[in-house]
C-alpha cells in the first residue's frame, strides 16, 4: 500500500522481481480490493504471489507510534507480523520510513546492545564503496549511539561491499581531532578507544576521495545530505540538457540525464536495508515506481543471501565484547 | 601570501583584476622579496600596484589567535590594518579562513549586536539565488546566533541578489515544526516570533526548489555541504567524461566538464564576503589560482559598490529594534 503510488506501482514492481527471481515467493500485504484490482490487470497465473489482507495504512504525516496504535492491522504492521512469525524472510516497504522503523522495532526487536535502529548504506553512484550511517532517522545522537551505528556500517561495508577491514571515519569540518562540533569531538575519543579501524575525521569532500569506507554522522546531517544529493541531481539534469542538446541528439541527452539522475539517487532504484533490527527490512523510496520497487526487492534478496542481519549481530557483539574487555 | 600557491598566483590574479578595473588600486601585502620577485615577471609600469611589507604568514594548521599573537605583523594582520586605518576599502585573502576571520574581528570589530561573524552566500551555480548561512565557521550555534545570521543572509540576498523581501527558512529534515534536532526546534520558535519573512523548515532538496531565498543552518552542516558539493563536482567530471568522450570531441567534453565543475564550486572562482564585521573582507578559496584571485577581487568590488556592509548593519539594527519592541 505504501509509497506515493501504492498498488499501481508496487504490484508491477513485484511482478518484475518475480520474473527476475523465479525462486521468490511474494505476499502482497494491503487492502484486498485495491491489490486484487491491480493484480487483475496482469497475467499472474502460476506465479508465486498471494495477498494478505490488512486494514488501513500509516500515512507519511501521521506520528508513527500513534498511528500504529490506532491501526494495529495496518499494512506495515501486518507485513511485519509475517516476518515475526517466520512466514516471510523479509519485509519490503515503500511507505512511511518512520512507521516502518517503529513497527520493525516493536515486532522484531532491536539487535542486542542497540538502543535505536538507523538507516545506512552507499547512496551515490559516484561513491559506490562509501557507506554512510546514519542516513536519516536519528537526530541529536549521543557518541555511544554513533559508535554502535559505526559497527553496523562496518558490517554492511564488509558483507555487502566486500571490504574486509573497513576504515571508519567521523564526518567533521576538519581532519584534526580538535575540529568539529561537541558531538564529534566527544565521539572522536570514544571511536579512537574502540576496536574499530578508526582513521579519524573526514570532511564533506571525502565521500568521494576514498579516505574512509564507513563515514559516520548524525541522522540529521545524513538526511540533509541524501536529500541535497537528490535535489542536486534533479537540478543538474536540466542544466546538462541545456548544455548538451545543441551538440547531441535528444535521445542521447535523455539517456545521459537519466543515468546522472540515477547515480545521484541510488536509494530510489535500489532501496536499502534497515540497520539494527532482528530481521530483514528493506526501505524503499516513497516515490519509487515499479522499477524502484523491483530494485528494492532485488537488493533485499542480495542482503538475505549475504546474511546481512547476522553480520550486524556479530559486529555489534564484537563491539560490546571489546568495550567490556577494556572496562 | 595566502592560499596554496602564494604570490605566483595572487600577483597575476591582481594584475588581471587591474586590467578589468582601471579604477582599482591594489596594495600587495607580504614578504617584499617574494612579492617583488613575482612582480618582476610581469609588466607593471604605470599600474596602480604597490607593496606593503609584512613579516610571516599564518599557516592553515596554526591556531588563528595564537598565531596572530606570535606574528603581529603577519600578512593578514598588516592587510587588515590598512582597512582599519582607512588606507584600503577592503581586504582580499586566500589564506587561512580562521585567521582572516579572527583578524577581521580584532582589527575591524563586529557589527553592533553580533557575537560572531559568519560566512554566507550563494554557493551553487544551479541554485544561484539561494543564500546559505552559515557556510562554515560556527559550530554548535545557539538559536539567537542563527537568528542574527539569518538577518545577515537577508541583507546579502537583498543587496547582492536583488531579492526584495527574502523568504527565510531553517534547514531541517522535514517541513513540520516538530521535525529536526533540538537546535532547529528551538530556533523555529525564535524565528517565527521575529520580524523576518520566515517560511518555516526546508529540507536538503530545497536548495534547488526555490522554496526559500535564505536557508539558515549551523556552520558545521554548512561547511560539510559546501565541501560535499565541491567533492561531488570533482567526482562528476570524470563520470561525465567517461560517458561523453565516446560521442563528443575531446575539446567539448573538456568544456562541459569545466563548466560543471565551476557550477559546483562558485566560491573557488568568486570568493565571498565575510558576514558581520565592520568592513569589507573577501574570503577566497585556499586553492584559488590567478582566476580565483581575480574573481574574488571582482566580487569584492561589487560588494563595495552595493554597500553590502551597510546592508548588514541596517538589517541587524532592524532585527534588534524589533526584538526590543517585542520584549
XYZ file of C-alpha atoms in Angstrom:
654
model
C 0.000 0.000 0.000
C 2.978 2.223 0.664
C 4.740 4.881 -1.319
C 3.352 7.739 -3.312
C 1.616 5.449 -5.805
C 0.541 2.278 -3.928
C -0.575 -0.909 -5.762
C -0.392 0.564 -9.319
C 3.396 0.665 -8.911
C 4.122 -1.851 -6.145
C 2.287 -4.717 -7.891
C 4.045 -4.348 -11.280
C 7.316 -3.955 -9.365
C 6.721 -7.238 -7.582
C 5.872 -8.990 -10.852
C 9.100 -7.712 -12.398
C 11.059 -9.032 -9.416
C 9.305 -12.417 -9.767
C 10.339 -12.536 -13.416
C 13.951 -11.933 -12.462
C 13.942 -14.315 -9.491
C 11.866 -17.444 -10.073
C 12.755 -18.731 -6.577
C 10.940 -15.765 -4.992
C 7.543 -16.036 -3.254
C 5.732 -12.775 -2.572
C 2.893 -11.905 -0.229
C 1.234 -8.616 -1.095
C 0.003 -7.037 2.115
C -2.767 -4.499 1.762
C -6.343 -3.677 1.064
C -7.606 -6.784 -0.779
C -9.787 -4.922 -3.242
C -7.108 -2.455 -4.253
C -4.421 -5.119 -4.596
C -6.744 -7.536 -6.396
C -7.845 -4.795 -8.798
C -4.230 -4.154 -9.758
C -3.386 -7.877 -9.989
C -6.313 -8.412 -12.357
C -4.572 -6.126 -14.852
C -1.680 -8.581 -15.174
C -1.189 -12.213 -16.058
C -0.481 -13.864 -12.705
C -1.446 -17.468 -13.397
C 1.130 -19.829 -11.951
C 3.115 -17.047 -10.285
C 4.120 -17.211 -6.624
C 2.148 -14.264 -5.396
C -0.621 -14.107 -2.806
C -2.482 -11.452 -0.830
C -2.504 -10.954 2.943
C -5.328 -8.553 3.716
C -4.719 -5.631 6.042
C -6.733 -2.661 7.273
C -5.596 0.873 6.534
C -2.135 2.311 6.100
C 0.056 4.669 8.062
C 0.333 7.970 6.234
C 3.529 9.975 5.973
C 2.151 12.822 8.037
C 0.976 10.642 10.937
C 3.011 10.125 14.068
C 4.240 6.533 13.588
C 3.663 5.232 17.112
C 0.231 6.831 17.488
C -0.821 5.607 14.047
C 0.264 2.058 14.812
C -1.864 2.100 17.976
C -4.858 3.362 16.033
C -4.330 0.922 13.164
C -2.981 -2.327 14.629
C -3.736 -4.171 11.380
C -2.313 -1.595 9.031
C -0.392 -2.908 6.036
C 3.022 -2.310 7.602
C 2.038 -3.963 10.911
C 0.552 -6.970 9.094
C 3.604 -7.335 6.876
C 5.986 -7.135 9.819
C 4.000 -9.818 11.643
C 4.683 -12.218 8.754
C 8.409 -11.889 9.412
C 7.907 -12.000 13.177
C 6.039 -15.323 12.837
C 8.572 -16.761 10.429
C 6.142 -16.722 7.495
C 8.336 -14.354 5.482
C 12.077 -13.721 5.284
C 11.857 -10.006 4.738
C 9.578 -7.003 4.570
C 9.895 -4.538 1.684
C 8.166 -1.197 2.262
C 7.830 1.988 0.218
C 5.713 3.535 2.973
C 6.456 5.962 5.789
C 10.042 5.328 6.909
C 9.157 6.299 10.461
C 6.300 3.815 10.591
C 8.391 1.036 9.049
C 11.143 1.591 11.590
C 8.797 1.824 14.564
C 6.932 -1.339 13.542
C 10.167 -3.200 12.907
C 11.444 -2.327 16.379
C 8.178 -3.335 18.032
C 7.597 -6.556 16.105
C 11.132 -7.820 15.526
C 13.080 -6.103 18.282
C 16.474 -4.474 18.199
C 19.730 -6.389 17.980
C 21.371 -6.882 21.357
C 23.128 -3.847 22.752
C 21.424 -1.351 20.461
C 19.109 1.447 21.542
C 17.838 2.552 18.145
C 17.919 1.334 14.548
C 19.304 3.502 11.760
C 19.477 3.761 8.009
C 22.728 3.376 6.192
C 24.395 2.324 3.013
C 26.109 3.596 -0.087
C 23.878 6.250 -1.597
C 25.806 7.750 -4.502
C 26.735 6.065 -7.748
C 29.912 8.159 -7.891
C 30.887 6.933 -4.408
C 29.759 3.307 -4.648
C 32.049 1.983 -1.926
C 31.378 4.651 0.692
C 28.942 3.501 3.368
C 27.232 6.245 5.342
C 25.424 5.883 8.672
C 23.038 7.374 9.834
C 21.177 8.499 6.741
C 18.275 9.958 8.487
C 16.380 8.589 11.358
C 18.172 9.733 14.466
C 18.813 13.370 15.311
C 20.796 14.509 18.365
C 22.785 11.266 18.676
C 24.980 10.608 21.685
C 28.540 9.416 20.902
C 27.821 5.857 22.114
C 24.927 5.589 19.662
C 27.171 6.787 16.822
C 29.692 4.121 17.804
C 27.021 1.432 17.525
C 25.960 2.800 14.151
C 29.590 2.663 13.057
C 29.696 -1.054 13.880
C 26.551 -1.596 11.786
C 28.173 0.356 8.950
C 31.250 -1.862 9.193
C 29.082 -4.968 8.883
C 27.379 -3.516 5.787
C 30.676 -2.492 4.233
C 32.156 -5.930 4.832
C 29.229 -8.141 3.807
C 27.573 -6.034 1.139
C 30.559 -4.258 -0.403
C 33.194 -6.896 0.297
C 35.599 -4.600 2.123
C 37.481 -6.775 4.570
C 38.625 -4.316 7.198
C 36.579 -1.155 6.624
C 38.156 2.139 7.648
C 35.765 4.126 9.825
C 35.714 7.941 9.986
C 33.662 10.656 11.647
C 32.237 13.355 9.404
C 33.509 16.750 10.515
C 34.775 20.115 9.313
C 38.472 19.378 9.508
C 40.765 16.398 9.919
C 42.259 17.425 13.263
C 40.622 15.844 16.309
C 40.051 19.345 17.711
C 37.838 20.255 14.734
C 34.099 19.739 14.761
C 31.123 20.278 16.999
C 30.904 18.968 20.533
C 29.214 15.742 19.397
C 32.048 14.899 17.016
C 34.789 15.875 19.437
C 33.335 13.643 22.134
C 32.743 10.839 19.659
C 36.321 11.098 18.436
C 37.697 9.970 21.803
C 35.228 7.095 22.040
C 35.950 5.940 18.480
C 39.710 6.136 18.997
C 39.452 3.909 22.046
C 37.219 1.351 20.302
C 38.365 -1.729 18.396
C 37.115 -0.215 15.125
C 39.583 0.582 12.366
C 39.115 4.305 13.073
C 41.025 6.632 10.742
C 39.882 9.932 12.284
C 37.777 12.771 10.935
C 36.946 13.319 7.283
C 35.299 16.280 5.546
C 32.423 16.728 3.112
C 34.554 16.057 0.043
C 35.755 12.740 1.433
C 32.670 10.841 0.388
C 34.477 10.837 -2.959
C 38.156 10.589 -2.046
C 38.257 7.025 -0.723
C 39.841 8.101 2.589
C 37.299 6.060 4.538
C 34.939 3.167 3.851
C 32.368 3.971 6.534
C 31.518 7.605 7.265
C 29.556 8.181 10.457
C 27.303 11.156 11.084
C 24.193 12.155 12.948
C 20.948 11.281 11.127
C 20.134 14.972 10.920
C 23.129 15.592 8.682
C 22.798 12.281 6.845
C 19.221 13.035 5.905
C 20.111 16.528 4.712
C 22.990 15.149 2.621
C 20.955 12.435 0.923
C 18.210 14.914 0.038
C 20.763 17.505 -1.031
C 22.279 14.980 -3.461
C 18.821 14.084 -4.697
C 17.910 17.735 -5.287
C 21.232 18.438 -6.917
C 20.700 15.505 -9.272
C 17.328 16.917 -10.252
C 18.883 20.351 -10.833
C 21.809 19.037 -12.857
C 19.656 17.159 -15.361
C 18.122 20.311 -16.942
C 21.498 22.048 -16.602
C 23.179 19.313 -18.663
C 20.225 19.101 -21.012
C 20.682 22.773 -21.780
C 24.393 22.359 -22.488
C 24.167 19.106 -24.415
C 21.051 19.486 -26.519
C 22.856 21.724 -29.017
C 25.546 19.117 -29.702
C 23.889 15.715 -29.197
C 20.698 14.012 -30.394
C 17.766 14.275 -27.975
C 17.724 10.583 -27.203
C 21.369 10.548 -26.090
C 20.856 13.652 -23.970
C 17.903 11.941 -22.339
C 19.929 8.804 -21.590
C 22.807 10.768 -20.095
C 20.394 12.778 -17.966
C 18.683 9.652 -16.685
C 21.977 7.954 -15.872
C 23.148 11.032 -13.985
C 19.900 11.235 -12.061
C 20.159 7.581 -11.082
C 23.725 7.944 -9.891
C 22.615 10.765 -7.585
C 19.642 8.758 -6.324
C 20.734 5.183 -5.664
C 18.137 4.589 -2.933
C 15.353 5.357 -5.402
C 16.297 2.442 -7.583
C 17.843 0.106 -5.012
C 16.209 0.696 -1.637
C 18.256 -0.040 1.440
C 18.122 -2.297 4.482
C 17.162 -1.040 7.917
C 20.203 -1.372 10.188
C 19.894 -2.914 13.636
C 16.619 -4.804 13.857
C 16.208 -8.513 14.355
C 15.108 -9.293 10.809
C 15.493 -8.091 7.245
C 13.518 -4.944 6.468
C 14.005 -3.092 3.192
C 13.193 0.606 2.994
C 12.279 1.791 -0.471
C 11.984 5.400 -1.540
C 8.467 6.809 -1.168
C 8.435 7.998 -4.769
C 9.502 4.635 -6.191
C 7.893 3.491 -9.400
C 7.725 -0.195 -10.335
C 11.446 -0.117 -11.179
C 12.271 1.132 -7.713
C 10.051 -1.492 -6.093
C 11.713 -4.279 -8.076
C 15.123 -2.772 -7.248
C 14.406 -2.769 -3.513
C 13.306 -6.414 -3.693
C 16.475 -7.301 -5.618
C 18.642 -5.566 -3.048
C 16.717 -7.344 -0.303
C 17.364 -10.745 -1.884
C 21.055 -9.935 -2.022
C 21.092 -8.833 1.629
C 19.280 -12.059 2.539
C 21.792 -14.200 0.679
C 24.670 -12.318 2.326
C 23.078 -12.854 5.754
C 23.424 -9.161 6.440
C 21.404 -9.230 9.655
C 23.731 -11.905 11.044
C 26.629 -9.632 10.095
C 25.054 -6.750 12.019
C 24.558 -9.019 15.032
C 28.157 -10.263 15.027
C 29.652 -6.805 14.615
C 27.625 -5.368 17.482
C 28.528 -8.338 19.687
C 32.206 -7.807 18.868
C 31.920 -4.094 19.676
C 30.346 -4.759 23.038
C 32.789 -7.539 23.909
C 35.655 -5.153 23.171
C 34.091 -2.429 25.307
C 33.658 -4.883 28.210
C 37.267 -6.061 27.875
C 38.517 -2.505 28.092
C 36.467 -1.505 31.128
C 50.963 35.448 0.717
C 47.899 33.322 1.324
C 46.418 30.332 -0.364
C 48.048 27.169 -1.546
C 50.201 28.970 -4.115
C 51.027 32.448 -2.719
C 52.495 35.223 -4.931
C 52.855 33.111 -8.129
C 49.034 33.047 -8.314
C 47.941 36.035 -6.219
C 50.081 38.526 -8.164
C 48.881 37.505 -11.666
C 45.339 37.450 -10.252
C 45.710 41.025 -9.057
C 47.100 42.120 -12.421
C 44.142 40.544 -14.201
C 41.756 42.392 -11.870
C 43.617 45.653 -12.576
C 43.185 45.071 -16.313
C 39.451 44.631 -15.835
C 39.036 47.516 -13.400
C 41.261 50.503 -14.233
C 39.838 52.413 -11.230
C 41.298 49.836 -8.843
C 44.378 50.458 -6.666
C 45.989 47.407 -5.091
C 48.392 47.038 -2.205
C 50.113 43.666 -2.164
C 50.769 42.743 1.461
C 53.520 40.218 2.044
C 57.149 39.320 2.094
C 58.756 42.037 -0.073
C 61.263 39.754 -1.753
C 58.736 37.121 -2.711
C 56.194 39.637 -3.973
C 58.842 41.685 -5.805
C 60.224 38.544 -7.430
C 56.799 37.697 -8.816
C 56.081 41.297 -9.876
C 59.367 41.406 -11.805
C 57.999 38.662 -14.074
C 55.245 40.985 -15.293
C 54.977 44.361 -16.945
C 53.790 46.610 -14.109
C 54.918 50.011 -15.313
C 52.175 52.570 -14.765
C 49.897 50.148 -12.945
C 48.320 51.005 -9.599
C 50.011 48.376 -7.547
C 52.321 48.745 -4.546
C 53.790 46.547 -1.836
C 53.180 46.776 1.921
C 55.819 44.605 3.578
C 54.772 42.165 6.298
C 56.512 39.511 8.366
C 55.436 35.893 8.106
C 52.059 34.356 7.413
C 49.544 32.392 9.428
C 49.504 28.805 8.233
C 46.331 26.747 7.847
C 47.301 24.358 10.611
C 48.051 27.074 13.183
C 45.564 28.150 15.813
C 44.491 31.571 14.471
C 44.518 33.535 17.726
C 47.806 32.066 18.946
C 49.420 32.614 15.542
C 48.304 36.252 15.438
C 49.881 36.831 18.832
C 53.134 35.247 17.693
C 53.115 37.100 14.359
C 51.617 40.558 14.952
C 52.937 41.755 11.582
C 51.833 38.743 9.543
C 50.448 39.452 6.088
C 46.807 39.125 7.171
C 47.295 41.389 10.230
C 49.103 44.004 8.137
C 46.454 43.914 5.423
C 43.625 44.240 7.934
C 45.362 47.237 9.497
C 45.185 49.049 6.145
C 41.397 48.815 6.249
C 41.294 49.635 9.954
C 43.277 52.849 9.291
C 41.168 53.750 6.276
C 44.049 53.213 3.841
C 42.151 50.491 1.978
C 38.477 49.756 1.299
C 38.705 46.011 1.528
C 40.922 43.058 2.292
C 41.031 40.101 -0.091
C 42.574 36.950 1.388
C 43.154 33.441 0.061
C 44.779 32.462 3.352
C 43.549 30.616 6.438
C 39.840 31.421 6.824
C 40.124 31.139 10.588
C 42.982 33.644 10.702
C 41.215 36.049 8.341
C 38.073 35.968 10.462
C 39.918 36.324 13.769
C 41.984 39.260 12.476
C 38.922 40.922 10.994
C 37.085 40.710 14.316
C 40.075 42.046 16.250
C 41.010 44.854 13.862
C 37.628 45.940 12.495
C 35.240 44.757 15.181
C 31.864 43.101 14.868
C 28.732 44.896 13.764
C 26.593 46.000 16.671
C 24.559 43.271 18.315
C 26.561 40.414 16.853
C 28.634 37.892 18.794
C 30.397 36.167 15.929
C 30.912 36.673 12.205
C 29.923 34.010 9.698
C 30.353 33.034 6.067
C 27.442 33.034 3.712
C 26.313 33.433 0.175
C 25.082 31.578 -2.866
C 27.475 28.706 -3.468
C 25.995 26.660 -6.298
C 25.631 27.687 -9.915
C 22.476 25.565 -10.162
C 20.971 27.414 -7.174
C 22.210 30.938 -7.920
C 19.530 32.732 -5.886
C 19.730 30.616 -2.750
C 21.736 32.282 0.015
C 23.061 29.990 2.720
C 24.336 31.000 6.166
C 26.466 29.779 7.942
C 28.785 28.130 5.456
C 31.337 27.055 7.892
C 32.784 28.974 10.718
C 30.496 28.416 13.665
C 29.663 25.007 15.066
C 27.192 24.437 17.925
C 25.242 27.664 17.304
C 22.615 28.840 19.747
C 19.254 29.814 18.204
C 19.821 33.544 18.803
C 23.075 33.388 16.839
C 21.298 31.638 13.955
C 18.704 34.417 14.007
C 21.434 37.034 13.642
C 22.997 35.060 10.807
C 19.578 34.933 9.149
C 19.419 38.757 9.213
C 22.867 38.921 7.586
C 21.673 36.458 4.940
C 18.641 38.634 4.278
C 20.894 41.652 3.729
C 23.034 39.659 1.276
C 20.008 38.309 -0.569
C 18.520 41.798 -0.879
C 21.639 43.801 -1.817
C 23.633 41.241 -3.749
C 20.887 39.172 -5.385
C 18.222 41.864 -5.622
C 15.520 39.924 -3.794
C 13.330 42.491 -2.134
C 11.723 40.571 0.704
C 13.769 37.378 1.069
C 11.983 34.326 2.443
C 13.964 32.800 5.320
C 13.916 29.089 6.186
C 15.628 26.768 8.639
C 17.352 23.707 7.205
C 15.860 20.570 8.734
C 14.739 17.002 7.996
C 11.058 17.728 7.477
C 8.800 20.690 6.930
C 6.783 20.298 10.129
C 7.934 22.468 13.029
C 8.217 19.303 15.150
C 10.858 17.861 12.808
C 14.551 18.421 13.319
C 17.125 18.353 16.065
C 16.800 20.332 19.260
C 18.702 23.299 17.818
C 16.296 23.642 14.898
C 13.191 23.105 17.007
C 14.258 25.837 19.421
C 15.263 28.130 16.593
C 11.930 27.593 14.894
C 10.054 29.330 17.717
C 12.504 32.226 17.790
C 12.373 32.680 14.019
C 8.582 32.540 13.950
C 8.393 35.309 16.538
C 10.914 37.509 14.708
C 10.158 40.174 12.108
C 11.875 38.067 9.408
C 9.869 36.723 6.483
C 10.134 33.213 7.950
C 8.594 30.449 5.828
C 9.395 27.519 8.134
C 11.646 24.500 7.696
C 13.025 23.282 4.402
C 14.881 20.070 3.537
C 18.088 19.195 1.724
C 16.485 19.228 -1.726
C 15.136 22.734 -1.187
C 18.388 24.446 -2.066
C 17.135 23.806 -5.596
C 13.363 24.178 -5.344
C 13.106 27.919 -4.755
C 11.027 27.479 -1.594
C 13.255 29.887 0.306
C 15.756 32.624 -0.530
C 17.846 32.382 2.632
C 18.499 28.963 4.163
C 19.924 29.036 7.672
C 21.988 26.257 9.212
C 24.742 25.666 11.696
C 28.246 26.218 10.270
C 29.033 22.574 10.905
C 26.416 21.494 8.382
C 27.076 24.401 6.021
C 30.744 23.547 5.817
C 30.009 19.876 5.184
C 27.516 20.787 2.441
C 29.830 23.161 0.612
C 32.636 20.602 0.660
C 30.246 17.817 -0.303
C 29.174 19.813 -3.370
C 32.816 20.510 -4.190
C 33.735 16.821 -3.925
C 30.709 15.781 -5.903
C 31.663 18.227 -8.649
C 35.122 16.708 -8.804
C 33.626 13.201 -8.966
C 31.077 14.067 -11.639
C 33.641 15.473 -14.068
C 35.348 12.102 -14.763
C 31.935 10.400 -14.646
C 30.654 12.674 -17.421
C 33.936 12.481 -19.269
C 33.572 8.724 -19.394
C 30.031 8.945 -20.737
C 30.597 11.772 -23.196
C 34.002 11.035 -24.674
C 32.591 8.339 -26.959
C 30.093 10.736 -28.525
C 31.696 14.192 -28.416
C 35.063 15.674 -29.391
C 37.551 15.915 -26.539
C 37.540 19.695 -26.502
C 33.777 19.895 -25.989
C 33.882 17.244 -23.275
C 36.570 19.282 -21.552
C 34.498 22.472 -21.735
C 31.383 20.796 -20.365
C 33.395 19.243 -17.542
C 34.946 22.598 -16.639
C 31.580 24.367 -16.674
C 30.073 21.695 -14.445
C 32.984 21.909 -12.029
C 32.634 25.676 -11.827
C 28.917 25.495 -11.162
C 29.593 23.182 -8.214
C 32.370 25.410 -6.896
C 31.252 29.031 -7.112
C 33.390 30.156 -4.155
C 36.521 28.952 -5.944
C 36.042 31.406 -8.757
C 34.154 34.177 -6.974
C 35.195 34.227 -3.330
C 32.696 35.522 -0.812
C 32.400 38.328 1.730
C 32.767 37.774 5.448
C 29.397 38.479 7.094
C 29.190 40.658 10.188
C 32.429 42.592 10.563
C 32.835 46.325 10.427
C 34.488 46.430 6.997
C 34.672 44.570 3.724
C 36.692 41.355 3.884
C 36.693 38.917 0.989
C 37.439 35.255 1.640
C 38.883 33.442 -1.348
C 39.269 29.703 -1.655
C 42.655 28.430 -0.465
C 43.251 26.582 -3.706
C 42.500 29.598 -5.904
C 44.611 30.112 -8.958
C 45.008 33.570 -10.557
C 41.472 33.286 -11.958
C 40.075 32.701 -8.487
C 42.063 35.624 -7.067
C 40.787 37.956 -9.781
C 37.260 36.605 -9.240
C 37.368 37.308 -5.503
C 38.562 40.873 -6.196
C 35.757 41.348 -8.739
C 33.166 40.103 -6.268
C 34.659 42.390 -3.637
C 34.338 45.428 -5.920
C 30.701 44.556 -6.498
C 30.049 44.164 -2.761
C 31.767 47.535 -2.201
C 29.611 49.235 -4.815
C 26.462 47.671 -3.320
C 27.496 48.860 0.162
C 26.971 45.374 1.457
C 28.459 46.083 4.885
C 25.993 48.939 5.341
C 23.220 46.495 4.400
C 24.428 44.048 7.071
C 24.472 46.859 9.625
C 20.947 48.034 8.801
C 19.462 44.552 8.831
C 21.000 43.713 12.212
C 19.818 47.031 13.632
C 16.296 46.311 12.362
C 16.371 42.825 13.906
C 17.417 44.160 17.292
C 14.934 47.041 17.218
C 12.162 44.513 16.526
C 13.329 42.273 19.372
C 13.396 45.243 21.773
C 9.902 46.306 20.685
C 8.572 42.832 21.411
C 10.150 42.424 24.835
